CSV table of C-alpha atoms in Angstrom, one decimal:
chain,number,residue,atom,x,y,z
Q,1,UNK,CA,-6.8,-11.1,-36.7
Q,2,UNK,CA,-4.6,-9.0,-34.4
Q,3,UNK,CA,-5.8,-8.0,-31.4
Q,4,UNK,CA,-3.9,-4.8,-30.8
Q,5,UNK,CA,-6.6,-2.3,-30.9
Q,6,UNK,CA,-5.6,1.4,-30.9
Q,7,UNK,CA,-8.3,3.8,-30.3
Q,8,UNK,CA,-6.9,6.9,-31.4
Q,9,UNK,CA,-8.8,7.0,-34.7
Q,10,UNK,CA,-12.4,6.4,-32.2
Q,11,UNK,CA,-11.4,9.4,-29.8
Q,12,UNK,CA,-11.4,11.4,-32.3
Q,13,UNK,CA,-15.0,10.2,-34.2
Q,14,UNK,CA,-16.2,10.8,-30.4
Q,15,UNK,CA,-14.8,13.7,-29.5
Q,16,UNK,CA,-13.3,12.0,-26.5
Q,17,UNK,CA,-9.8,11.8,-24.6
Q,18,UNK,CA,-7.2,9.1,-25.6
Q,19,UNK,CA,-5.0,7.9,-22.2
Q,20,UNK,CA,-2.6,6.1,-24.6
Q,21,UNK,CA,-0.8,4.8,-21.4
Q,22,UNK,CA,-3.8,2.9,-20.1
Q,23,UNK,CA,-5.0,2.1,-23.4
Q,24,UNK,CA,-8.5,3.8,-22.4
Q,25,UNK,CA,-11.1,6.3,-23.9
Q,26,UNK,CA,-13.0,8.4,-21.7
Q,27,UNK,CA,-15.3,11.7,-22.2
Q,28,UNK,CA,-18.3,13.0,-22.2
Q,29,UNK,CA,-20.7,12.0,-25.6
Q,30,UNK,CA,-24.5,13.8,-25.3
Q,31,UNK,CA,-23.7,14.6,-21.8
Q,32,UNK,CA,-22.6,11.1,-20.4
Q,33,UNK,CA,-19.7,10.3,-18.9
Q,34,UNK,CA,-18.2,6.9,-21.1
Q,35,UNK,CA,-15.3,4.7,-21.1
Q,36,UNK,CA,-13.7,2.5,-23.5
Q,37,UNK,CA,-11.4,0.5,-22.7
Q,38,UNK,CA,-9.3,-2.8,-24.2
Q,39,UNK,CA,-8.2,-5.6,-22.9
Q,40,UNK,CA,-6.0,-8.0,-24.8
Q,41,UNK,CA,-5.1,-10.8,-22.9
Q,42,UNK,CA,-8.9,-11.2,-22.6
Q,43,UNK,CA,-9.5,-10.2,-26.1
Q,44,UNK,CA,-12.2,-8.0,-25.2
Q,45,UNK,CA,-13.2,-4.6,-25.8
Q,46,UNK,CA,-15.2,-2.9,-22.3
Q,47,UNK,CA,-17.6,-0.2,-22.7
Q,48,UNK,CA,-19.1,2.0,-19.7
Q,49,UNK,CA,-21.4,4.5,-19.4
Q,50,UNK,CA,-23.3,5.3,-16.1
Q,51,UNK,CA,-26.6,7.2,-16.5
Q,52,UNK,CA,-29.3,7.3,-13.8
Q,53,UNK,CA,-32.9,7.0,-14.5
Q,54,UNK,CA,-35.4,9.6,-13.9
Q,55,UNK,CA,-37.3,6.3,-12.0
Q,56,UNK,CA,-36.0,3.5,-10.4
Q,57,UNK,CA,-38.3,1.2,-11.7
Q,58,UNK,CA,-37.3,2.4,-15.3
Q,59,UNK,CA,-36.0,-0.9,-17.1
Q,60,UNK,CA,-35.5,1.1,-20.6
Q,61,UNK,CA,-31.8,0.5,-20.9
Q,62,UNK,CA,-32.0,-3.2,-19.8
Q,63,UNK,CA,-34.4,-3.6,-22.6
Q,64,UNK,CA,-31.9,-1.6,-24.8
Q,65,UNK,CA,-29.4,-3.7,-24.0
Q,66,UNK,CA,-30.9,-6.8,-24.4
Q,67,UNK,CA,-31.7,-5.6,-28.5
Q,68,UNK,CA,-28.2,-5.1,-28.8
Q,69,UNK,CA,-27.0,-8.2,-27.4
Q,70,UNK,CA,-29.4,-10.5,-29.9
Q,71,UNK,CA,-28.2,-7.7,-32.9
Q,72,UNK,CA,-24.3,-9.0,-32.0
Q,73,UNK,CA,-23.5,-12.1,-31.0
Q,74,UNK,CA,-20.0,-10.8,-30.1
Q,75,UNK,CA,-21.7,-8.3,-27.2
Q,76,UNK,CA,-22.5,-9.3,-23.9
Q,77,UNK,CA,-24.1,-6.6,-21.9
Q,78,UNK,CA,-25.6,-5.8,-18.3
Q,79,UNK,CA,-26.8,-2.9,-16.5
Q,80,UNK,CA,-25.1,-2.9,-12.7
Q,81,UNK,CA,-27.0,-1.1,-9.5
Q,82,UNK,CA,-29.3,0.4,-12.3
Q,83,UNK,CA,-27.4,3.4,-13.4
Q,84,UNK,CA,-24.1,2.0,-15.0
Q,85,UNK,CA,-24.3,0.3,-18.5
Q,86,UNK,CA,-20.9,-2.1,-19.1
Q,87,UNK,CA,-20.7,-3.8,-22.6
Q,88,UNK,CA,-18.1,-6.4,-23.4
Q,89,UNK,CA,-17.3,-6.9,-26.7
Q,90,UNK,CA,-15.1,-9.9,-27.9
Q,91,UNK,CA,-12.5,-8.8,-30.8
Q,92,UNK,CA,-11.9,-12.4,-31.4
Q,93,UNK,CA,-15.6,-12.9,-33.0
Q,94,UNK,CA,-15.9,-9.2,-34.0
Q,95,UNK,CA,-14.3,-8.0,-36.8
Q,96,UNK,CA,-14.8,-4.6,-36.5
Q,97,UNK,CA,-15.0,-3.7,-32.7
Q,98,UNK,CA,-13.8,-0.4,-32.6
Q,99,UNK,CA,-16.6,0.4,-35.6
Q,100,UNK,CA,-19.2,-1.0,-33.1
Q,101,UNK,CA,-17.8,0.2,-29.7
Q,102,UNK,CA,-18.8,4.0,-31.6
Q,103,UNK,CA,-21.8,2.4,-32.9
Q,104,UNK,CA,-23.4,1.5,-29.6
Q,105,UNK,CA,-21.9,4.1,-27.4
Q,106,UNK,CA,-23.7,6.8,-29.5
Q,107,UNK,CA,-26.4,4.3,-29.6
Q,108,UNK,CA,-26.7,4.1,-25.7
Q,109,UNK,CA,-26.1,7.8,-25.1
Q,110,UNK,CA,-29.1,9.0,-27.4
Q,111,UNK,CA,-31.5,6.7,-25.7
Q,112,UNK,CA,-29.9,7.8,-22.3
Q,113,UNK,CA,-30.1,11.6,-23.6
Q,114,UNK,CA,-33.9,11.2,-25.1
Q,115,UNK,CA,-35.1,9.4,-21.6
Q,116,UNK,CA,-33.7,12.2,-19.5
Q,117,UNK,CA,-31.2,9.6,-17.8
Q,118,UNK,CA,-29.2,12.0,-15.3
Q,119,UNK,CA,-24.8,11.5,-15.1
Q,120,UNK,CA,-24.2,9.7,-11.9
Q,121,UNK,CA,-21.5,8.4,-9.8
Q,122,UNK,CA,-20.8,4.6,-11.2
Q,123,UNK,CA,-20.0,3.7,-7.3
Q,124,UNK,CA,-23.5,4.7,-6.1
Q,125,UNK,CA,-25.7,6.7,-8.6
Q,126,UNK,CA,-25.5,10.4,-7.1
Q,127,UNK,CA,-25.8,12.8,-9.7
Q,128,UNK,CA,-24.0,15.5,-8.1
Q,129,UNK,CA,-20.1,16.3,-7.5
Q,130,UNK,CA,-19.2,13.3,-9.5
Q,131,UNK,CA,-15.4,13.7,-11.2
Q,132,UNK,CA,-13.2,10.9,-13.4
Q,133,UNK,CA,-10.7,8.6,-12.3
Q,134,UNK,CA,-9.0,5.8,-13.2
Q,135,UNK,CA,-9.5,2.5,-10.2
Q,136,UNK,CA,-7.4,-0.4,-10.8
Q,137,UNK,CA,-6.7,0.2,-14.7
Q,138,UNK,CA,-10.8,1.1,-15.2
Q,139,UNK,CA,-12.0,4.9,-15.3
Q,140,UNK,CA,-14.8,5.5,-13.1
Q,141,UNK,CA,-17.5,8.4,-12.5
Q,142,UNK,CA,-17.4,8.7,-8.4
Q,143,UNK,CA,-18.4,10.8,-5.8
Q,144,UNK,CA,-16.6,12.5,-2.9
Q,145,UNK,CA,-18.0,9.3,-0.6
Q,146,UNK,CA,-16.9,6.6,-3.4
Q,147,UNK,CA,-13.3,8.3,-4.0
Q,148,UNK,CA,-13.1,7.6,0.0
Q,149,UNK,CA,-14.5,4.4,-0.4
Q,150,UNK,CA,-12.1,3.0,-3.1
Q,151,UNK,CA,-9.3,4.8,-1.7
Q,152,UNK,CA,-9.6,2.9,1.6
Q,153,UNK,CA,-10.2,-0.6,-0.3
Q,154,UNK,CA,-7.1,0.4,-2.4
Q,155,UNK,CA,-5.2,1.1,0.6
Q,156,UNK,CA,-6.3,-2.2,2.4
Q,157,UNK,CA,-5.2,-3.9,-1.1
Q,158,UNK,CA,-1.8,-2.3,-0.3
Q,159,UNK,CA,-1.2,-3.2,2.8
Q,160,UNK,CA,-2.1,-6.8,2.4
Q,161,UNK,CA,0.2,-7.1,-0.9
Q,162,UNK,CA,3.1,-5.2,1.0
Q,163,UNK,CA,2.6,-6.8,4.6
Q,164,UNK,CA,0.7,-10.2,4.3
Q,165,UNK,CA,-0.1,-11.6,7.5
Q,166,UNK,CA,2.3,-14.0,9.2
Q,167,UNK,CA,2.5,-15.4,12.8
Q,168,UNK,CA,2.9,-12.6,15.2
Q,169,UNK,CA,5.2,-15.5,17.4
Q,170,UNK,CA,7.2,-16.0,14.7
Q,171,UNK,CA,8.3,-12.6,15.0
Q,172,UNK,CA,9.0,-12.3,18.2
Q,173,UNK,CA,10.9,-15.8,18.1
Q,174,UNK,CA,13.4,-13.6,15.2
Q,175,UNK,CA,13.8,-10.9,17.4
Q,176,UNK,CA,14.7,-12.9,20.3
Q,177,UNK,CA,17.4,-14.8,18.1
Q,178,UNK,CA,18.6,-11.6,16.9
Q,179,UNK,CA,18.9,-10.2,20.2
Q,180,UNK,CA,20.7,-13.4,21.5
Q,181,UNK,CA,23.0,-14.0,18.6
Q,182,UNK,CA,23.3,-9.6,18.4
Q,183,UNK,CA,24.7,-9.7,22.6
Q,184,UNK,CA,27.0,-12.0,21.7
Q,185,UNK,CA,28.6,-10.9,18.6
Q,186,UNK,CA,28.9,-7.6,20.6
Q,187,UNK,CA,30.7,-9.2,23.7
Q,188,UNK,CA,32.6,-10.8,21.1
Q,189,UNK,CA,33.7,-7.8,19.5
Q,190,UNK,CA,34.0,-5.7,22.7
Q,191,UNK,CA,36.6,-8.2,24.2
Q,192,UNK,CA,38.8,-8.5,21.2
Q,193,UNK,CA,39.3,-4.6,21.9
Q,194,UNK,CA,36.8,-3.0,19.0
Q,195,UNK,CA,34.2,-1.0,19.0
Q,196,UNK,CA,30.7,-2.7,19.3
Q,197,UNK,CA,28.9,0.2,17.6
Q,198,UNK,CA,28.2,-1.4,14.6
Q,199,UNK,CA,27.0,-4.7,16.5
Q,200,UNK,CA,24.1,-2.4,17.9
Q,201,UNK,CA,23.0,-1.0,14.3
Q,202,UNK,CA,23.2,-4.2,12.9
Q,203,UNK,CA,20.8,-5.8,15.7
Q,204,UNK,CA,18.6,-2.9,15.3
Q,205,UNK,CA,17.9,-3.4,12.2
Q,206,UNK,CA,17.4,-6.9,11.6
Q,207,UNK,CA,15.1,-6.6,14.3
Q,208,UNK,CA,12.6,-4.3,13.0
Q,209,UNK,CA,13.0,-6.3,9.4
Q,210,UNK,CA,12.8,-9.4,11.0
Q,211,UNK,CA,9.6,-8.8,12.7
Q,212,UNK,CA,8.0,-7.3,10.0
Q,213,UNK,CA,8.8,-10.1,7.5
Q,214,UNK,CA,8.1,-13.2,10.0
Q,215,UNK,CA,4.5,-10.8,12.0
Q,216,UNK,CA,3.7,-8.7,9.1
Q,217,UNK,CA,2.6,-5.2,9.4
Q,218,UNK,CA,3.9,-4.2,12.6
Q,219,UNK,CA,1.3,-2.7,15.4
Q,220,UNK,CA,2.5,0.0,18.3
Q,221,UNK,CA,3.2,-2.8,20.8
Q,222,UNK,CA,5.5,-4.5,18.3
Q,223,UNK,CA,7.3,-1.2,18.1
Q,224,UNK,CA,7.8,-0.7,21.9
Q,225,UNK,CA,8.6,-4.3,22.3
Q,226,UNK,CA,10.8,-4.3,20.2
Q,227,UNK,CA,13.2,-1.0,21.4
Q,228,UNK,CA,12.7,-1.9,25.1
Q,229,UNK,CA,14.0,-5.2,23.9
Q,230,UNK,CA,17.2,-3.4,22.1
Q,231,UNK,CA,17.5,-1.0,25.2
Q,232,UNK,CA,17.6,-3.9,27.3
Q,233,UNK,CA,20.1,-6.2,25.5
Q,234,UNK,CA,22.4,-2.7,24.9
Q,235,UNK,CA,22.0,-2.0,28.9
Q,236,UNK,CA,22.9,-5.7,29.5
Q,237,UNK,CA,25.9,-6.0,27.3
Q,238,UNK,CA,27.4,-2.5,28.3
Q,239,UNK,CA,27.1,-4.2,32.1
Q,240,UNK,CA,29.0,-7.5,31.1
Q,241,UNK,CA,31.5,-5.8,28.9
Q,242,UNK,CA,32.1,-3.2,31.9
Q,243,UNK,CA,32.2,-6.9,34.2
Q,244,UNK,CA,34.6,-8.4,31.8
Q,245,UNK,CA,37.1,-5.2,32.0
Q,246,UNK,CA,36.7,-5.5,36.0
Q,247,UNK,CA,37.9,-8.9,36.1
Q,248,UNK,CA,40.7,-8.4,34.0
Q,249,UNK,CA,41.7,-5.2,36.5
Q,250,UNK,CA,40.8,-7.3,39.8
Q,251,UNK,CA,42.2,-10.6,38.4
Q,252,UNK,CA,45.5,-9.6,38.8
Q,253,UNK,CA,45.3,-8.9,42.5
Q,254,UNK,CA,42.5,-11.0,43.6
Q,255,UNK,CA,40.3,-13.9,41.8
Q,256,UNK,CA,37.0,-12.2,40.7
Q,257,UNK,CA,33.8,-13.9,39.1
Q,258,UNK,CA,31.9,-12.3,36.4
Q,259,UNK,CA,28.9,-12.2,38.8
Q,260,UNK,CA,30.5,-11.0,41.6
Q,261,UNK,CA,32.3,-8.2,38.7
Q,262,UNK,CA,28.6,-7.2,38.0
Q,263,UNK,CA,27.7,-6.8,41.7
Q,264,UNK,CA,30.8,-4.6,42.1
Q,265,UNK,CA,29.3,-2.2,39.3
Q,266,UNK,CA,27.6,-0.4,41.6
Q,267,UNK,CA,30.3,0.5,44.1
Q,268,UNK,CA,32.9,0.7,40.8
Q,269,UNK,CA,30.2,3.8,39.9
Q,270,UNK,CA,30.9,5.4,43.0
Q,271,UNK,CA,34.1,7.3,41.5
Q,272,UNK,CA,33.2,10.3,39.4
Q,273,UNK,CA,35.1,9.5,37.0
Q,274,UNK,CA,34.5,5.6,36.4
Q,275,UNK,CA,30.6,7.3,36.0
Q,276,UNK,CA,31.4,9.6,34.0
Q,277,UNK,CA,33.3,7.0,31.6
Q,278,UNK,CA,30.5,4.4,32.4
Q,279,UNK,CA,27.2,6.8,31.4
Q,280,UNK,CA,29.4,8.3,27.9
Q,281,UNK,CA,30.0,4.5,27.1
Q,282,UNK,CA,26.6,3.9,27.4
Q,283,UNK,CA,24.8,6.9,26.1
Q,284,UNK,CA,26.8,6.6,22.8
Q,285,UNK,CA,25.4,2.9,22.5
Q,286,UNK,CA,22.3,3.6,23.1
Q,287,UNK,CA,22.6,6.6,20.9
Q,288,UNK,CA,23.3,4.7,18.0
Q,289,UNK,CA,20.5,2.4,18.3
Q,290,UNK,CA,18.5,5.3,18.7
Q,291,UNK,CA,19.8,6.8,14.7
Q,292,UNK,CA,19.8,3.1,13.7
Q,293,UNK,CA,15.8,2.8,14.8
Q,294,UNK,CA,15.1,5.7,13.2
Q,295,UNK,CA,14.7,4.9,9.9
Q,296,UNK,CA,12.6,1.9,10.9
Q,297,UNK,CA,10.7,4.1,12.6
Q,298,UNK,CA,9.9,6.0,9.8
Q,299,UNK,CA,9.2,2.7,7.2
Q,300,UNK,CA,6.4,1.9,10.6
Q,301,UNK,CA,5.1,5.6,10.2
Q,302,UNK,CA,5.0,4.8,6.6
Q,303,UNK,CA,3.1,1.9,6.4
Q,304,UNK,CA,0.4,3.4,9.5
Q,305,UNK,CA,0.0,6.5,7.2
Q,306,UNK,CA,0.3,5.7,3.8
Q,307,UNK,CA,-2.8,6.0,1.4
Q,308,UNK,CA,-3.4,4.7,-1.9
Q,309,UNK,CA,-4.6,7.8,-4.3
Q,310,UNK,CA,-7.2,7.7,-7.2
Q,311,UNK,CA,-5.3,8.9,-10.1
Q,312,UNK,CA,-7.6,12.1,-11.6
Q,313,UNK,CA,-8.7,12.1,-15.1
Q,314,UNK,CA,-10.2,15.1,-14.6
Q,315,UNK,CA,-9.1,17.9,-17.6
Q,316,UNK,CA,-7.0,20.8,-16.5
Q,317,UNK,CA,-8.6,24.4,-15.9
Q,318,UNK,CA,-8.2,26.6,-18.3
């Protein structure tokens, strides 16, 4: 028996919509809100209708159910929170399932319909405000405080699959390498008479990448950590390239230290126009990791701000 079921030719017996994309019935049959929806790799068939007794001690469609379930063998059936009616129905010992998906769904809708069960929200059973949407593959009936509800858990879902949770040392071990092996690549590059530019975007970067692969989803003091770090190593190799062009100038009249070149900074600063050189150097580093963090910055935003939505099933105006 195949086990591709299409549904098209049971939307239109019910009157209901076809999402051919999600393989999934829903619409309205005697006023109820139901769902049908396959499964293959289970080899099921799922039925859902949620419908909210008059009383909560009413045990009508658990009885209702339980009739169907010794009628078919192939149905297994249970009533959640007391409002939401979910049939399984196996195609592999059912020959027919689409014929009995109708079958019980108009079944389950007439009883609903002649007990004066109310539409509800399948998330909490509130019968007012309630719209379609489709959670995780499944269409569901919710209310405004249920949409919220599943959104956040979706979100939380997403953030866990997108930013599972490492060893906050671990990142700040990779940054530190980065830093270390990024101030020397850009001495390196300084001294051999290039621009270091690069270097700095390069460090920035696999900073804020680093971090968040090694930590996980990065928090505010991981962001601030991590640019004072990046301002810090910047400041420090400007001051040790500056050192380095000292002692070659110095050198060649006097012998000079690197220390005792980076004690000299300040008194080298003293001409206007060794500052004025000194801060544009500087400024257009630090610039650049500056456009370089931006981006990150923005992925961090991202990740802070970014919410799963329900996707609506609900029809379009007229």
């Amino acid at each position: 028996m195949a086990h591709t079921i299409d549904l098209t030719s049971l939307a239109v017996d019910l009157g209901m919509r076809y999402y051919e994309e999600q393989n999934l019935l829903f619409g309205r049959l005697s006023g109820y809100e139901c769902a049908v929806l396959t499964q293959p790799e289970k080899k099921i068939l799922m039925i859902h209708l949620s419908a909210k007794p008059a009383s909560p001690e009413d045990s009508g469609m658990e009885q209702l159910l339980e009739e169907i379930r010794q009628a078919h063998p192939a149905v297994k059936a249970a009533v959640y929170e007391n409002f939401t009616a979910s049939l399984r129905i196996s195609t592999a010992a059912e020959e027919q399932p689409q014929q009995l998906a109708g079958l019980l769904l108009k079944q389950i809708a007439g009883f609903a319909e002649k007990n004066r069960y109310q539409p509800c929200c399948s998330g909490c059973g509130k019968t007012k405000d309630v719209r379609r949407f489709l959670l995780g593959g499944d269409a569901r009936m919710l209310c405004p405080a249920c949409r919220v509800k599943a959104e956040t858990d979706l979100t939380e879902q997403w953030q866990r699959r997108k930013f599972p949770h490492h060893s906050v040392w671990k990142g700040l071990v990779v940054v530190f390498l980065v830093l270390l092996i990024g101030a020397t690549a850009w001495i390196g590059v300084y001294t051999s008479g290039h621009s270091a530019t690069l270097v700095g975007v390069a460090m920035t970067v696999l900073c804020f990448l680093g971090y968040q692969y090694m930590a996980g989803r990065m928090k505010k003091g991981g962001v601030i950590g991590i640019l004072l770090g990046l301002f810090a190593t910047v400041f420090l190799c400007h001051n040790l390239c500056v050192a380095f062009e000292l002692v070659v100038a110095i050198g060649q009249q006097q012998e000079i230290t690197i220390t005792g070149a980076l004690l000299f900074i300040p008194t080298f600063l003293k001409d206007p126009t060794n500052r004025e050189v000194y801060f544009l150097q500087l400024g257009l580093s630090l610039l650049a990791v500056v456009l370089a963090s931006a981006p990150m910055l923005w992925m961090v935003h991202y990740s802070w701000h970014h919410k799963e939505r329900l996707e609506s099933l609900e029809e379009p105006a007229a």
